[in-house]
mmCIF file of C-alpha atoms in Angstrom:
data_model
loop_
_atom_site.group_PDB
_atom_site.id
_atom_site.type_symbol
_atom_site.label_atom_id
_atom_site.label_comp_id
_atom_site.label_asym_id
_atom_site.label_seq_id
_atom_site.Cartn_x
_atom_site.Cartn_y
_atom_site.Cartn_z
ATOM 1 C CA UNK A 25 -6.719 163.030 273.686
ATOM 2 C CA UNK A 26 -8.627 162.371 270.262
ATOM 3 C CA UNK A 27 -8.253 161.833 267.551
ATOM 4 C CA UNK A 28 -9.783 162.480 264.212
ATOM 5 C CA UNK A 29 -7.991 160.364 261.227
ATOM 6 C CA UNK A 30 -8.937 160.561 257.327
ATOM 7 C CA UNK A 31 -6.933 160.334 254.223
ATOM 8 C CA UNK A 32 -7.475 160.550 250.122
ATOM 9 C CA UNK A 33 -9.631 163.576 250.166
ATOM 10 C CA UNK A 34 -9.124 164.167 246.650
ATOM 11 C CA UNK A 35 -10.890 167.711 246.572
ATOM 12 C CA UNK A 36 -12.764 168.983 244.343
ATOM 13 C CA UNK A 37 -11.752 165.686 241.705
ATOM 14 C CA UNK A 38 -14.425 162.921 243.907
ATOM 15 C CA UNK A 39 -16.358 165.360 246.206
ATOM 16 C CA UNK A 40 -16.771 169.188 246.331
ATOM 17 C CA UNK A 41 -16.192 169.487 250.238
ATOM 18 C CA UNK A 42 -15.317 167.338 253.233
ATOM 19 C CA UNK A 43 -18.269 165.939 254.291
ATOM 20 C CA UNK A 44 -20.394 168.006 257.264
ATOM 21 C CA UNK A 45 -19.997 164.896 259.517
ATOM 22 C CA UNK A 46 -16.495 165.470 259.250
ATOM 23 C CA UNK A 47 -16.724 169.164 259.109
ATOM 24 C CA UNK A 48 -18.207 168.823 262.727
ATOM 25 C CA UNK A 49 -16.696 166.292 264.456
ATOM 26 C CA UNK A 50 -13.224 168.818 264.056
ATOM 27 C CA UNK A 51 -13.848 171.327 266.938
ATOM 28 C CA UNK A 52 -14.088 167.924 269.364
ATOM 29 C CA UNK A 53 -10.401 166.268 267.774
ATOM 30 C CA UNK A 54 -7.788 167.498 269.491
ATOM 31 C CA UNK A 55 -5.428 166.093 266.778
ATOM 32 C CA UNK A 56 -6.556 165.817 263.084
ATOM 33 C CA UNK A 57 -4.455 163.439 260.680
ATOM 34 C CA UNK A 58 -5.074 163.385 257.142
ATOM 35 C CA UNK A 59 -2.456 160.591 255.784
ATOM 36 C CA UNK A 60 -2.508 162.479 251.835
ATOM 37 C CA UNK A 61 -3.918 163.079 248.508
ATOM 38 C CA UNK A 62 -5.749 165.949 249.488
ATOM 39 C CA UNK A 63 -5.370 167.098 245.644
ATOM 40 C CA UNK A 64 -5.952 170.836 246.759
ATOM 41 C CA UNK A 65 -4.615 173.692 249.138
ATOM 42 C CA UNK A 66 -7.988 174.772 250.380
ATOM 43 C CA UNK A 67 -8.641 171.496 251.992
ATOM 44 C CA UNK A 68 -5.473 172.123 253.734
ATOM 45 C CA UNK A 69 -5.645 175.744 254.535
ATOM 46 C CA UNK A 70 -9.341 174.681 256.166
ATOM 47 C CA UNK A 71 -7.825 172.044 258.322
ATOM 48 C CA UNK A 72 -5.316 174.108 259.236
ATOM 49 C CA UNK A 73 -7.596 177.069 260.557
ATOM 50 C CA UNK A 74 -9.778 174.382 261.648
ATOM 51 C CA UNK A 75 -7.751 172.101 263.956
ATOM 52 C CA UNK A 76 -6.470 172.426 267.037
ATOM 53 C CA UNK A 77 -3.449 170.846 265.726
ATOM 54 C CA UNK A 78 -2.799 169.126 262.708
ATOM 55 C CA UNK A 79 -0.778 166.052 261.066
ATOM 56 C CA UNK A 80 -0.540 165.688 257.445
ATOM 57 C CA UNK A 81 1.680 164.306 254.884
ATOM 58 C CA UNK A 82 1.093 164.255 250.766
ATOM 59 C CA UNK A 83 0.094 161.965 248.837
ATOM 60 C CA UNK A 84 1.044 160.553 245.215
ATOM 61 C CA UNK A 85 -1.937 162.645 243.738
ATOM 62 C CA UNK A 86 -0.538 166.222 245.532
ATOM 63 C CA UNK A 87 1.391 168.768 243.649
ATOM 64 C CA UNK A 88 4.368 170.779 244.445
ATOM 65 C CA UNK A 89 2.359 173.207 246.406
ATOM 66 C CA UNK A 90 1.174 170.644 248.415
ATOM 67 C CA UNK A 91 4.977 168.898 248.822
ATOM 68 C CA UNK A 92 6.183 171.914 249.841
ATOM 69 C CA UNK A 93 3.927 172.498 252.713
ATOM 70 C CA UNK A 94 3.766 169.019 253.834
ATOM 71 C CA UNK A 95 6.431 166.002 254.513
ATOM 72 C CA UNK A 96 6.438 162.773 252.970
ATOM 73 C CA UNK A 97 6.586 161.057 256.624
ATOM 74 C CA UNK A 98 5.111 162.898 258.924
ATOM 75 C CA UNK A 99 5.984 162.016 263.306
ATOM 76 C CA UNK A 100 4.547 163.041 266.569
ATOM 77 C CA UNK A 101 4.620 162.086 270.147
ATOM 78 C CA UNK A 102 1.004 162.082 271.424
ATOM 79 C CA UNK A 103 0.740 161.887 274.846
ATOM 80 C CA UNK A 104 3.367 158.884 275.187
ATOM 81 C CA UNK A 105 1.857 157.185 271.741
ATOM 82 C CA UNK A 106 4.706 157.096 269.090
ATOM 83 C CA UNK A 107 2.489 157.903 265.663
ATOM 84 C CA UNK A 108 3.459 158.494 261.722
ATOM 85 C CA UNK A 109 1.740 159.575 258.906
ATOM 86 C CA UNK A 110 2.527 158.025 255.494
ATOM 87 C CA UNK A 111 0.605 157.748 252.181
ATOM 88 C CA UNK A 112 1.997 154.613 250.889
ATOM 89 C CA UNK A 113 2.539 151.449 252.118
ATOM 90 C CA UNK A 114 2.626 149.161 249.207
ATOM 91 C CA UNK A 115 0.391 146.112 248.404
ATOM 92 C CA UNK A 116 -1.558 144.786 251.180
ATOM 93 C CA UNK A 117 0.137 141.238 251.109
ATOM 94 C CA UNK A 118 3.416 141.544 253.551
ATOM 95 C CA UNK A 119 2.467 145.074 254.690
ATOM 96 C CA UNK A 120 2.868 144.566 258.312
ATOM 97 C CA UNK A 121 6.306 142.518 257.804
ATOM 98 C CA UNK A 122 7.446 145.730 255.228
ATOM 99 C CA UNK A 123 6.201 148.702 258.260
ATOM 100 C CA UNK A 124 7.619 146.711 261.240
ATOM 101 C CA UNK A 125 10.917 146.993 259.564
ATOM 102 C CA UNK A 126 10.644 150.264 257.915
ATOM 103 C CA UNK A 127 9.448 152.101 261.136
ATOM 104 C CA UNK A 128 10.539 150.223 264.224
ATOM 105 C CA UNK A 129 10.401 153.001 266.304
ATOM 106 C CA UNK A 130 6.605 153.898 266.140
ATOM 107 C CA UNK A 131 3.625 152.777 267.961
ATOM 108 C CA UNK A 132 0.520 153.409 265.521
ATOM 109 C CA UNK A 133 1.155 154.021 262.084
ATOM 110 C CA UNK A 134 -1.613 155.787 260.105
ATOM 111 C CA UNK A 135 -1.253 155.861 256.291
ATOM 112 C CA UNK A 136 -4.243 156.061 253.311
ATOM 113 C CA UNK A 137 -4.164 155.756 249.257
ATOM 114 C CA UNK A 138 -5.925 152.296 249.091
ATOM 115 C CA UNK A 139 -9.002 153.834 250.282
ATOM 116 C CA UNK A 140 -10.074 150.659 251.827
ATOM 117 C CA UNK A 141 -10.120 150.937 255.761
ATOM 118 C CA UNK A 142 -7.565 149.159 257.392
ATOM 119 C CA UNK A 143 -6.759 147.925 261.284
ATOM 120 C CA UNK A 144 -4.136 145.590 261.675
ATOM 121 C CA UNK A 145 -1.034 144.633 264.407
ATOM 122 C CA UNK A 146 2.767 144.551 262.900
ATOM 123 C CA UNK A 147 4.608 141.940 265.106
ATOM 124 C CA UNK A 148 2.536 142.634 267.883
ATOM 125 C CA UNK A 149 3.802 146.276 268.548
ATOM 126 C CA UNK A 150 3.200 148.325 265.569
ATOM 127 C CA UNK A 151 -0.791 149.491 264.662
ATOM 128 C CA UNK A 152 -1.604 149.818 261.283
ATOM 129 C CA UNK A 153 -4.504 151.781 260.613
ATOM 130 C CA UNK A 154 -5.975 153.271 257.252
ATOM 131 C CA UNK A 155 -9.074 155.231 257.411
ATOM 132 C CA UNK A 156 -10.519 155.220 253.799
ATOM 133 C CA UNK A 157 -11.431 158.287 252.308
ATOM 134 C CA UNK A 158 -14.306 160.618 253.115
ATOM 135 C CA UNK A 159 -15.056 161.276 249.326
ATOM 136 C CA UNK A 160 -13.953 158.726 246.925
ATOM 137 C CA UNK A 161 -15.123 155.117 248.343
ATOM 138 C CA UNK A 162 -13.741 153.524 245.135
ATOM 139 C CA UNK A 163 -14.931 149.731 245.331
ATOM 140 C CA UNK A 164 -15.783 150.013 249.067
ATOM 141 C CA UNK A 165 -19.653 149.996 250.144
ATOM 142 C CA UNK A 166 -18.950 153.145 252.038
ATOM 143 C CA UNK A 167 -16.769 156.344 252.728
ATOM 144 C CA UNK A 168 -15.235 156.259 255.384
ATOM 145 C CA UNK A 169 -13.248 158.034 258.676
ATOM 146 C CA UNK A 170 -11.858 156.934 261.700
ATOM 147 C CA UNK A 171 -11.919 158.106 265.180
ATOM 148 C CA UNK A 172 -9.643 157.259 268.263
ATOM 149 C CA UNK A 173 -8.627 158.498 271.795
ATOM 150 C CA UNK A 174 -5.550 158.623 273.333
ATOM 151 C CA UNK A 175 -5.606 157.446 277.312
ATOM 152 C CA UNK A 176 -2.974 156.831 279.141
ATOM 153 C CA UNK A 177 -0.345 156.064 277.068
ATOM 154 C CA UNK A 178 -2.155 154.196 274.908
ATOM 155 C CA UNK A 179 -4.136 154.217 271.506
ATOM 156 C CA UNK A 180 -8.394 153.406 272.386
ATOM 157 C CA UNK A 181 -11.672 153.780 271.152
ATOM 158 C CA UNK A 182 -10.825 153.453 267.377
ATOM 159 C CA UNK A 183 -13.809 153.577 265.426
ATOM 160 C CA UNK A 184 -14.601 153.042 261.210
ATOM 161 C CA UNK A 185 -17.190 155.456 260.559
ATOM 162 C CA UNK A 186 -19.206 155.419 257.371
ATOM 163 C CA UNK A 187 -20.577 158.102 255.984
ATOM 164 C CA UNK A 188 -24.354 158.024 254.418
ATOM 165 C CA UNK A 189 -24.063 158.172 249.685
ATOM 166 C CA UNK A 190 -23.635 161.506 248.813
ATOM 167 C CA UNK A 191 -26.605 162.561 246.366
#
C-alpha cells in the first residue's frame, strides 16, 4: 500500500495550486493524507475526485465549511497499521511524551501546522511524522511532502521530498 502524506496547503493564501509533483504522484497513492489547513474547498473537492481514498482532518486556519466536511482527528486501519491524522500537536519539546499518552492506541501518527518535516519514535511504538507543507516552506530551505508504503503490517519506505522554489 502507499502512501502519499502532505499537510498546510494553505490554498490560494501561499501557492495558487498543489504543486504538479504532487499533482502526479496521486494516481500511484493508494491512500492520500493531508493532516489540515487546506484554507479552501477546492483543494479538497480535487483530492477527493483525485484519490483513491482519502484521509483528512482541518486545520486551525480552515473554516466552517471545511469543519464540517472534515474531523478534527481523523483514524484508519491500513492494512494492519493503526494511523491518525491530527493538525496540532503542540510545541515540539515533550511532543512524543504528550502523543504517546494522548493516542495510545495508534501506530503512526501523521499531523502538520509547524510546517517543518518531522520523523520521530514515541516510546518506541508510536511514529510521529509531519510532512511540511507543499506551498508555504515558512523558515524551512524547502517545501516539502512525504511518501511511504505499507508492507506487511508495517509502515516502510518513508521518504521527505522537497520540492524545487516556485518562481
Amino acid at each position: 500500500m502507499r502512501l502519499l502524506l502532505m499537510s498546510d496547503t494553505h490554498l490560494p493564501r501561499r501557492a495558487k495550486a498543489l504543486p504538479g509533483e504532487l499533482l502526479e504522484r496521486l494516481p500511484d497513492a493508494d491512500v492520500v493524507i493531508h493532516a489540515g489547513d487546506w484554507v479552501d474547498l477546492a483543494t479538497l473537492d480535487l483530492l477527493e475526485a483525485r484519490s483513491r481514498r482519502l484521509i483528512g482532518v482541518y486545520g486551525n486556519n480552515d473554516g466552517p465549511e471545511l469543519r464540517a466536511r472534515l474531523p478534527e482527528v481523523a483514524r484508519a486501519d491500513l492494512a494492519g497499521v493503526r494511523l491518525g491524522v491530527v493538525h496540532e500537536t503542540g510545541q515540539s519539546k515533550g511532543r512524543e511524551r504528550r502523543c504517546a499518552e494522548r493516542f495510545p492506541d495508534l501506530d503512526v501518527l501523521v499531523f502538520g501546522h509547524s510546517h517543518i518535516p518531522w520523523d520521530s519514535m514515541a516510546e518506541g511504538r508510536l511514529r510521529l511524522l509531519n510532512p511540511g507543507s507543499p506551498t508555504d516552506r515558512r523558515r524551512q530551505p524547502y517545501c516539502t511532502y512525504l511518501t511511504a508504503a505499507i508492507e506487511a503490517g508495517r509502515l516502510t519506505a518513508v521518504e521527505l521530498h522537497r520540492l524545487p522554489p516556485r518562481h
